[in-house]
Structures are given as C-alpha cells and as structure tokens.
GROMACS .gro file of C-alpha atoms in nm:
model
  310
    1UNK     CA    1  -2.074  -1.846  -0.941
    2UNK     CA    2  -2.287  -1.584  -0.770
    3UNK     CA    3  -2.133  -1.404  -0.473
    4UNK     CA    4  -2.281  -1.094  -0.315
    5UNK     CA    5  -2.022  -1.009  -0.050
    6UNK     CA    6  -1.663  -0.900  -0.090
    7UNK     CA    7  -1.440  -1.185  -0.207
    8UNK     CA    8  -1.061  -1.188  -0.183
    9UNK     CA    9  -0.890  -1.498  -0.321
   10UNK     CA   10  -0.535  -1.606  -0.387
   11UNK     CA   11  -0.458  -1.811  -0.697
   12UNK     CA   12  -0.132  -2.010  -0.673
   13UNK     CA   13  -0.027  -2.120  -1.021
   14UNK     CA   14   0.271  -2.297  -1.165
   15UNK     CA   15   0.216  -2.269  -1.540
   16UNK     CA   16   0.050  -2.049  -1.797
   17UNK     CA   17  -0.222  -2.309  -1.832
   18UNK     CA   18  -0.298  -2.297  -1.461
   19UNK     CA   19  -0.303  -1.917  -1.467
   20UNK     CA   20  -0.553  -1.912  -1.752
   21UNK     CA   21  -0.768  -2.193  -1.609
   22UNK     CA   22  -0.884  -1.965  -1.326
   23UNK     CA   23  -0.840  -1.610  -1.454
   24UNK     CA   24  -1.003  -1.642  -1.799
   25UNK     CA   25  -1.320  -1.793  -1.653
   26UNK     CA   26  -1.322  -1.535  -1.373
   27UNK     CA   27  -1.301  -1.252  -1.627
   28UNK     CA   28  -1.560  -1.398  -1.861
   29UNK     CA   29  -1.804  -1.457  -1.578
   30UNK     CA   30  -1.763  -1.097  -1.472
   31UNK     CA   31  -1.823  -0.965  -1.824
   32UNK     CA   32  -2.136  -1.180  -1.854
   33UNK     CA   33  -2.263  -1.036  -1.525
   34UNK     CA   34  -2.201  -0.677  -1.632
   35UNK     CA   35  -1.920  -0.625  -1.380
   36UNK     CA   36  -1.639  -0.376  -1.435
   37UNK     CA   37  -1.334  -0.595  -1.496
   38UNK     CA   38  -0.980  -0.476  -1.430
   39UNK     CA   39  -0.672  -0.690  -1.489
   40UNK     CA   40  -0.350  -0.561  -1.333
   41UNK     CA   41  -0.095  -0.827  -1.423
   42UNK     CA   42   0.244  -0.868  -1.590
   43UNK     CA   43   0.279  -0.792  -1.962
   44UNK     CA   44   0.321  -1.166  -2.027
   45UNK     CA   45  -0.006  -1.244  -1.851
   46UNK     CA   46  -0.183  -0.957  -2.029
   47UNK     CA   47  -0.083  -1.119  -2.359
   48UNK     CA   48  -0.209  -1.459  -2.239
   49UNK     CA   49  -0.545  -1.318  -2.135
   50UNK     CA   50  -0.592  -1.111  -2.451
   51UNK     CA   51  -0.514  -1.409  -2.675
   52UNK     CA   52  -0.745  -1.639  -2.480
   53UNK     CA   53  -1.037  -1.394  -2.445
   54UNK     CA   54  -1.023  -1.276  -2.806
   55UNK     CA   55  -1.280  -1.005  -2.883
   56UNK     CA   56  -1.408  -1.024  -2.526
   57UNK     CA   57  -1.081  -0.875  -2.404
   58UNK     CA   58  -1.211  -0.537  -2.528
   59UNK     CA   59  -1.441  -0.530  -2.227
   60UNK     CA   60  -1.147  -0.561  -1.986
   61UNK     CA   61  -0.925  -0.275  -1.868
   62UNK     CA   62  -0.567  -0.402  -1.866
   63UNK     CA   63  -0.287  -0.233  -1.672
   64UNK     CA   64   0.079  -0.335  -1.650
   65UNK     CA   65   0.133  -0.436  -1.288
   66UNK     CA   66   0.466  -0.251  -1.280
   67UNK     CA   67   0.282   0.077  -1.343
   68UNK     CA   68   0.018   0.009  -1.076
   69UNK     CA   69   0.198  -0.167  -0.791
   70UNK     CA   70   0.461   0.094  -0.711
   71UNK     CA   71   0.395   0.162  -0.342
   72UNK     CA   72   0.130   0.000  -0.121
   73UNK     CA   73  -0.066   0.302   0.001
   74UNK     CA   74  -0.081   0.467  -0.340
   75UNK     CA   75  -0.188   0.139  -0.499
   76UNK     CA   76  -0.469   0.108  -0.246
   77UNK     CA   77  -0.568   0.467  -0.334
   78UNK     CA   78  -0.580   0.374  -0.705
   79UNK     CA   79  -0.811   0.080  -0.637
   80UNK     CA   80  -1.043   0.298  -0.432
   81UNK     CA   81  -1.048   0.561  -0.708
   82UNK     CA   82  -1.117   0.296  -0.974
   83UNK     CA   83  -1.405   0.145  -0.774
   84UNK     CA   84  -1.550   0.490  -0.703
   85UNK     CA   85  -1.552   0.566  -1.076
   86UNK     CA   86  -1.768   0.258  -1.141
   87UNK     CA   87  -2.041   0.387  -0.910
   88UNK     CA   88  -2.203   0.222  -0.610
   89UNK     CA   89  -2.432  -0.007  -0.808
   90UNK     CA   90  -2.171  -0.193  -1.011
   91UNK     CA   91  -1.949  -0.472  -0.890
   92UNK     CA   92  -1.578  -0.457  -0.969
   93UNK     CA   93  -1.377  -0.768  -1.046
   94UNK     CA   94  -1.002  -0.741  -1.029
   95UNK     CA   95  -0.727  -0.978  -1.129
   96UNK     CA   96  -0.451  -0.812  -0.928
   97UNK     CA   97  -0.097  -0.952  -0.931
   98UNK     CA   98   0.139  -0.752  -0.706
   99UNK     CA   99   0.500  -0.711  -0.813
  100UNK     CA  100   0.728  -0.889  -0.565
  101UNK     CA  101   1.055  -0.900  -0.758
  102UNK     CA  102   1.321  -0.651  -0.653
  103UNK     CA  103   1.165  -0.575  -0.313
  104UNK     CA  104   1.379  -0.575   0.000
  105UNK     CA  105   1.255  -0.732   0.325
  106UNK     CA  106   1.085  -0.414   0.449
  107UNK     CA  107   0.912  -0.349   0.114
  108UNK     CA  108   0.799  -0.714   0.089
  109UNK     CA  109   0.652  -0.699   0.440
  110UNK     CA  110   0.458  -0.382   0.353
  111UNK     CA  111   0.318  -0.548   0.040
  112UNK     CA  112   0.208  -0.843   0.251
  113UNK     CA  113   0.041  -0.596   0.486
  114UNK     CA  114  -0.127  -0.437   0.185
  115UNK     CA  115  -0.274  -0.773   0.082
  116UNK     CA  116  -0.413  -0.818   0.434
  117UNK     CA  117  -0.551  -0.461   0.441
  118UNK     CA  118  -0.759  -0.524   0.129
  119UNK     CA  119  -0.990  -0.732   0.347
  120UNK     CA  120  -1.065  -0.425   0.558
  121UNK     CA  121  -1.056  -0.165   0.281
  122UNK     CA  122  -1.326  -0.333   0.072
  123UNK     CA  123  -1.530  -0.504   0.344
  124UNK     CA  124  -1.893  -0.417   0.293
  125UNK     CA  125  -1.861  -0.399  -0.083
  126UNK     CA  126  -1.956  -0.665  -0.335
  127UNK     CA  127  -1.623  -0.647  -0.519
  128UNK     CA  128  -1.419  -0.955  -0.601
  129UNK     CA  129  -1.038  -0.959  -0.614
  130UNK     CA  130  -0.839  -1.255  -0.745
  131UNK     CA  131  -0.463  -1.233  -0.672
  132UNK     CA  132  -0.236  -1.462  -0.875
  133UNK     CA  133   0.088  -1.591  -0.718
  134UNK     CA  134   0.337  -1.746  -0.958
  135UNK     CA  135   0.495  -2.038  -0.769
  136UNK     CA  136   0.759  -2.075  -1.044
  137UNK     CA  137   0.929  -1.750  -0.951
  138UNK     CA  138   0.814  -1.632  -0.607
  139UNK     CA  139   0.996  -1.720  -0.284
  140UNK     CA  140   0.812  -1.980  -0.080
  141UNK     CA  141   0.754  -1.746   0.215
  142UNK     CA  142   0.561  -1.505  -0.005
  143UNK     CA  143   0.346  -1.789  -0.142
  144UNK     CA  144   0.285  -1.924   0.209
  145UNK     CA  145   0.185  -1.582   0.339
  146UNK     CA  146  -0.083  -1.557   0.069
  147UNK     CA  147  -0.274  -1.819   0.267
  148UNK     CA  148  -0.275  -1.585   0.569
  149UNK     CA  149  -0.368  -1.261   0.390
  150UNK     CA  150  -0.650  -1.405   0.175
  151UNK     CA  151  -0.966  -1.555   0.325
  152UNK     CA  152  -0.982  -1.797   0.031
  153UNK     CA  153  -0.740  -1.990  -0.187
  154UNK     CA  154  -0.856  -2.135  -0.517
  155UNK     CA  155  -0.679  -2.466  -0.455
  156UNK     CA  156  -0.689  -2.525  -0.081
  157UNK     CA  157  -0.817  -2.405   0.253
  158UNK     CA  158  -0.673  -2.075   0.372
  159UNK     CA  159  -0.502  -2.011   0.704
  160UNK     CA  160  -0.644  -1.660   0.728
  161UNK     CA  161  -0.511  -1.422   0.990
  162UNK     CA  162  -0.712  -1.126   1.114
  163UNK     CA  163  -0.571  -0.810   0.949
  164UNK     CA  164  -0.524  -0.640   1.287
  165UNK     CA  165  -0.315  -0.932   1.409
  166UNK     CA  166  -0.123  -0.953   1.082
  167UNK     CA  167  -0.052  -0.578   1.097
  168UNK     CA  168   0.075  -0.615   1.454
  169UNK     CA  169   0.317  -0.883   1.334
  170UNK     CA  170   0.444  -0.644   1.065
  171UNK     CA  171   0.477  -0.363   1.319
  172UNK     CA  172   0.686  -0.584   1.548
  173UNK     CA  173   0.951  -0.605   1.273
  174UNK     CA  174   0.975  -0.233   1.203
  175UNK     CA  175   1.323  -0.081   1.217
  176UNK     CA  176   1.468   0.066   1.539
  177UNK     CA  177   1.427   0.436   1.595
  178UNK     CA  178   1.700   0.659   1.456
  179UNK     CA  179   1.964   0.802   1.686
  180UNK     CA  180   2.034   1.176   1.698
  181UNK     CA  181   2.217   1.313   1.393
  182UNK     CA  182   2.369   1.635   1.257
  183UNK     CA  183   2.068   1.713   1.035
  184UNK     CA  184   1.803   1.691   1.311
  185UNK     CA  185   1.532   1.958   1.301
  186UNK     CA  186   1.378   2.021   1.646
  187UNK     CA  187   1.028   2.163   1.639
  188UNK     CA  188   0.776   2.318   1.875
  189UNK     CA  189   0.460   2.520   1.840
  190UNK     CA  190   0.516   2.825   1.620
  191UNK     CA  191   0.822   2.678   1.451
  192UNK     CA  192   0.686   2.472   1.166
  193UNK     CA  193   0.789   2.726   0.898
  194UNK     CA  194   1.155   2.680   0.994
  195UNK     CA  195   1.110   2.303   0.972
  196UNK     CA  196   0.970   2.336   0.620
  197UNK     CA  197   1.268   2.544   0.511
  198UNK     CA  198   1.511   2.295   0.664
  199UNK     CA  199   1.336   2.001   0.498
  200UNK     CA  200   1.340   2.163   0.155
  201UNK     CA  201   1.709   2.247   0.186
  202UNK     CA  202   1.798   1.893   0.294
  203UNK     CA  203   1.593   1.728   0.018
  204UNK     CA  204   1.756   1.940  -0.252
  205UNK     CA  205   2.103   1.884  -0.106
  206UNK     CA  206   2.066   1.505  -0.128
  207UNK     CA  207   1.928   1.523  -0.484
  208UNK     CA  208   1.557   1.464  -0.451
  209UNK     CA  209   1.366   1.599  -0.757
  210UNK     CA  210   1.166   1.916  -0.710
  211UNK     CA  211   0.823   1.749  -0.714
  212UNK     CA  212   0.929   1.489  -0.459
  213UNK     CA  213   1.085   1.765  -0.249
  214UNK     CA  214   0.745   1.933  -0.245
  215UNK     CA  215   0.579   1.604  -0.148
  216UNK     CA  216   0.836   1.542   0.126
  217UNK     CA  217   0.787   1.887   0.277
  218UNK     CA  218   0.406   1.853   0.266
  219UNK     CA  219   0.405   1.501   0.417
  220UNK     CA  220   0.653   1.577   0.694
  221UNK     CA  221   0.480   1.905   0.775
  222UNK     CA  222   0.149   1.721   0.812
  223UNK     CA  223   0.318   1.473   1.049
  224UNK     CA  224   0.475   1.756   1.245
  225UNK     CA  225   0.132   1.919   1.280
  226UNK     CA  226  -0.005   1.587   1.411
  227UNK     CA  227   0.281   1.568   1.661
  228UNK     CA  228   0.218   1.921   1.778
  229UNK     CA  229  -0.153   1.858   1.811
  230UNK     CA  230  -0.150   1.513   1.967
  231UNK     CA  231   0.204   1.440   2.078
  232UNK     CA  232   0.299   1.682   2.350
  233UNK     CA  233   0.364   1.996   2.149
  234UNK     CA  234   0.728   1.941   2.058
  235UNK     CA  235   0.959   1.691   1.892
  236UNK     CA  236   1.231   1.642   1.636
  237UNK     CA  237   1.260   1.543   1.270
  238UNK     CA  238   1.558   1.315   1.208
  239UNK     CA  239   1.686   1.311   0.851
  240UNK     CA  240   1.885   1.041   0.676
  241UNK     CA  241   1.954   0.930   0.322
  242UNK     CA  242   2.088   0.607   0.182
  243UNK     CA  243   2.131   0.483  -0.175
  244UNK     CA  244   1.763   0.389  -0.192
  245UNK     CA  245   1.565   0.639   0.017
  246UNK     CA  246   1.554   0.979   0.181
  247UNK     CA  247   1.419   0.905   0.530
  248UNK     CA  248   1.239   1.144   0.764
  249UNK     CA  249   1.155   1.029   1.115
  250UNK     CA  250   0.916   1.253   1.310
  251UNK     CA  251   0.930   1.195   1.686
  252UNK     CA  252   0.728   1.353   1.957
  253UNK     CA  253   0.753   1.353   2.335
  254UNK     CA  254   0.427   1.181   2.414
  255UNK     CA  255   0.057   1.247   2.412
  256UNK     CA  256  -0.142   1.448   2.660
  257UNK     CA  257  -0.383   1.160   2.701
  258UNK     CA  258  -0.383   0.784   2.650
  259UNK     CA  259  -0.661   0.790   2.388
  260UNK     CA  260  -0.684   0.450   2.215
  261UNK     CA  261  -0.481   0.413   1.900
  262UNK     CA  262  -0.699   0.415   1.587
  263UNK     CA  263  -0.707   0.089   1.395
  264UNK     CA  264  -0.504   0.087   1.073
  265UNK     CA  265  -0.393   0.450   1.116
  266UNK     CA  266  -0.388   0.622   0.779
  267UNK     CA  267  -0.407   0.298   0.582
  268UNK     CA  268  -0.770   0.341   0.480
  269UNK     CA  269  -0.927   0.642   0.308
  270UNK     CA  270  -1.137   0.855   0.545
  271UNK     CA  271  -1.497   0.944   0.476
  272UNK     CA  272  -1.488   1.270   0.277
  273UNK     CA  273  -1.705   1.449   0.532
  274UNK     CA  274  -1.530   1.310   0.839
  275UNK     CA  275  -1.399   1.589   1.063
  276UNK     CA  276  -1.067   1.410   1.117
  277UNK     CA  277  -0.855   1.119   1.005
  278UNK     CA  278  -0.739   1.275   0.680
  279UNK     CA  279  -0.384   1.360   0.782
  280UNK     CA  280  -0.218   1.017   0.790
  281UNK     CA  281  -0.401   0.908   0.475
  282UNK     CA  282  -0.261   1.216   0.297
  283UNK     CA  283   0.084   1.144   0.434
  284UNK     CA  284   0.074   0.787   0.305
  285UNK     CA  285  -0.039   0.904  -0.040
  286UNK     CA  286   0.255   1.145  -0.065
  287UNK     CA  287   0.512   0.900   0.073
  288UNK     CA  288   0.659   0.586  -0.078
  289UNK     CA  289   0.664   0.386   0.247
  290UNK     CA  290   0.568   0.461   0.606
  291UNK     CA  291   0.664   0.299   0.935
  292UNK     CA  292   0.456   0.417   1.231
  293UNK     CA  293   0.536   0.347   1.597
  294UNK     CA  294   0.246   0.518   1.777
  295UNK     CA  295   0.301   0.517   2.152
  296UNK     CA  296   0.139   0.744   2.414
  297UNK     CA  297   0.480   0.787   2.574
  298UNK     CA  298   0.631   0.913   2.247
  299UNK     CA  299   0.564   0.826   1.884
  300UNK     CA  300   0.797   0.789   1.584
  301UNK     CA  301   0.663   0.805   1.230
  302UNK     CA  302   0.917   0.731   0.960
  303UNK     CA  303   0.858   0.840   0.602
  304UNK     CA  304   1.054   0.701   0.304
  305UNK     CA  305   1.098   0.878  -0.029
  306UNK     CA  306   1.277   0.677  -0.299
  307UNK     CA  307   1.577   0.849  -0.451
  308UNK     CA  308   1.594   0.874  -0.831
  309UNK     CA  309   1.804   0.617  -1.014
  310UNK     CA  310   2.142   0.774  -1.096
   0.00000   0.00000   0.00000
C-alpha cells in the first residue's frame, strides 16, 4: 500500500498469529520500498518476527521495548533522533509497542498522552508507525484509548480525539499542588546558585545517584530560570520523595503578562535555530515525568526523578 503522508495506526491483536498477520507484511512492504524499518517490541515478538522474516530480518533494526520505552519524553526524543539519522529523503517505518505493564495511573496517562502526541510530532513527515496492543494482557481502558490516540485502527474505525483536547483531558487529572514543607527552597532573582546547592544536598540526602543528581539540578535550575523570566521573578521549589520518585515542584507567583500558553509546552523538539522554546524540551529530556500547570496567575511545574531500586 502506498501512503505519502504520516500514518499512525493501532493494531489490536489477540494471538501471535494476529500479531504476525499485520506486522510481518508491514515490515516486508517497507523493506521492499527501501524504507528504514525499526521494530521496538517485546523480546517474544522480536523472536516471532525474526523467525517469520528469515533472512529479511537482517534489514530490520530490532530493539527490546523495555530498553526504549522508559519515559515518554525521552522515548519521543529517541524516535526523533532515529528519524533524523535516516535523512530527510527516506521514510521510516516503525512497529512500536509501548510497555504498559507495571505503570501506575499517572504513568499510564502520560504514555497515553505520548501516543496522542506522536500525531503532532511527526505531522508533515511521510513516516508510518504501527502500534501493537495485545488484548490478551492489556487492561480494556488502555485498548479502548488506542482508538482515541490513533487516527487509524487496522480492524475498525477509530474514534480519534484531537491531541490538544486529549492533552487537556490528561492535564485535568494532574495531581494537586504540593503544600508547603520543611525542605522548600524559596528563590528570587540573584539567588539561583543557592537553589542549586540546596537541590544537590537534598538529592544526595535522599539517595539519588550522582548522575541523576546532576540531571535534577540542571532540570530544576532551568525551570527556576523560566519562572524568574516569565513568572513574576520569584517563587519556591517544593521537594518531596516517596518510594518511587524524588519530586520537585517549581512554583511562581504569576506572569507579567497574559501571553497565550504555547501548545504542547516542551513536548516537541524545538527547531535548532529557534531563539526560544528549548528550555522545557531540555527539562523533559532530563526528567522522568513532568506535570505542568501553566497559569498566568501562578504556574506549578512538577518534575519526577525515579529513585533507584534498593
């Protein structure tokens, strides 16, 4: 099948046979067309595809989904980097199967948002992404949502929701803002160095590894700079940790103006030569999860850094 515009499809399958019926042909068609073909699926499904494709599997780049789908923003960055490496004249075909097992409600919602964002991130390209959903193991709400985050299903009509509307639904379920706490770090212009020192001390005290401490300090500092520049010139960083995450919430006291909120703030990579818009993208690449409540009367951006397994 010849398609020239970006295609994003969901494949709902209930057996290995159903998985192979759509993915093997999709891959073979891509190889015949000279496309770059990437399969990011479970080890079991890698084995199925390799056995079915035989020698043709050598033309496919396989990646274990558990190594690729760690956190939504970084996964989106990997896909962009992969497509950039193929050059502008070559179409990329992806069999991409996100990892849903072991996610809590917040993480699951952010992965659903990620699936919706793909429609914006790769709009204007000729790439083709096929996303398998295993109905034998996935909760029904995840399978149903696939019909809203993908413009096409392989077996039925989709119930596609505009990514801006879908993102707004996700935002409406974000956690409440944190109350004041003993580890709060107030900030104002001229005081960001003290915030960096306080962040590093807190991260080490709660056991975050040195590299992640560096990432945390860099990401929070970037958010503090944004708050100083756009959010009234002062605010506070609230710090928490739970068994899963170290959490940093950066709050400001409101913007000087009511400039319209940018669409998908920080979710999409900025143009390299763009004068602005790099900060939130950088923050999301350094952070495991982000919740952003951007309000002219006072914003709260919450950054999550997963703690190491004891």
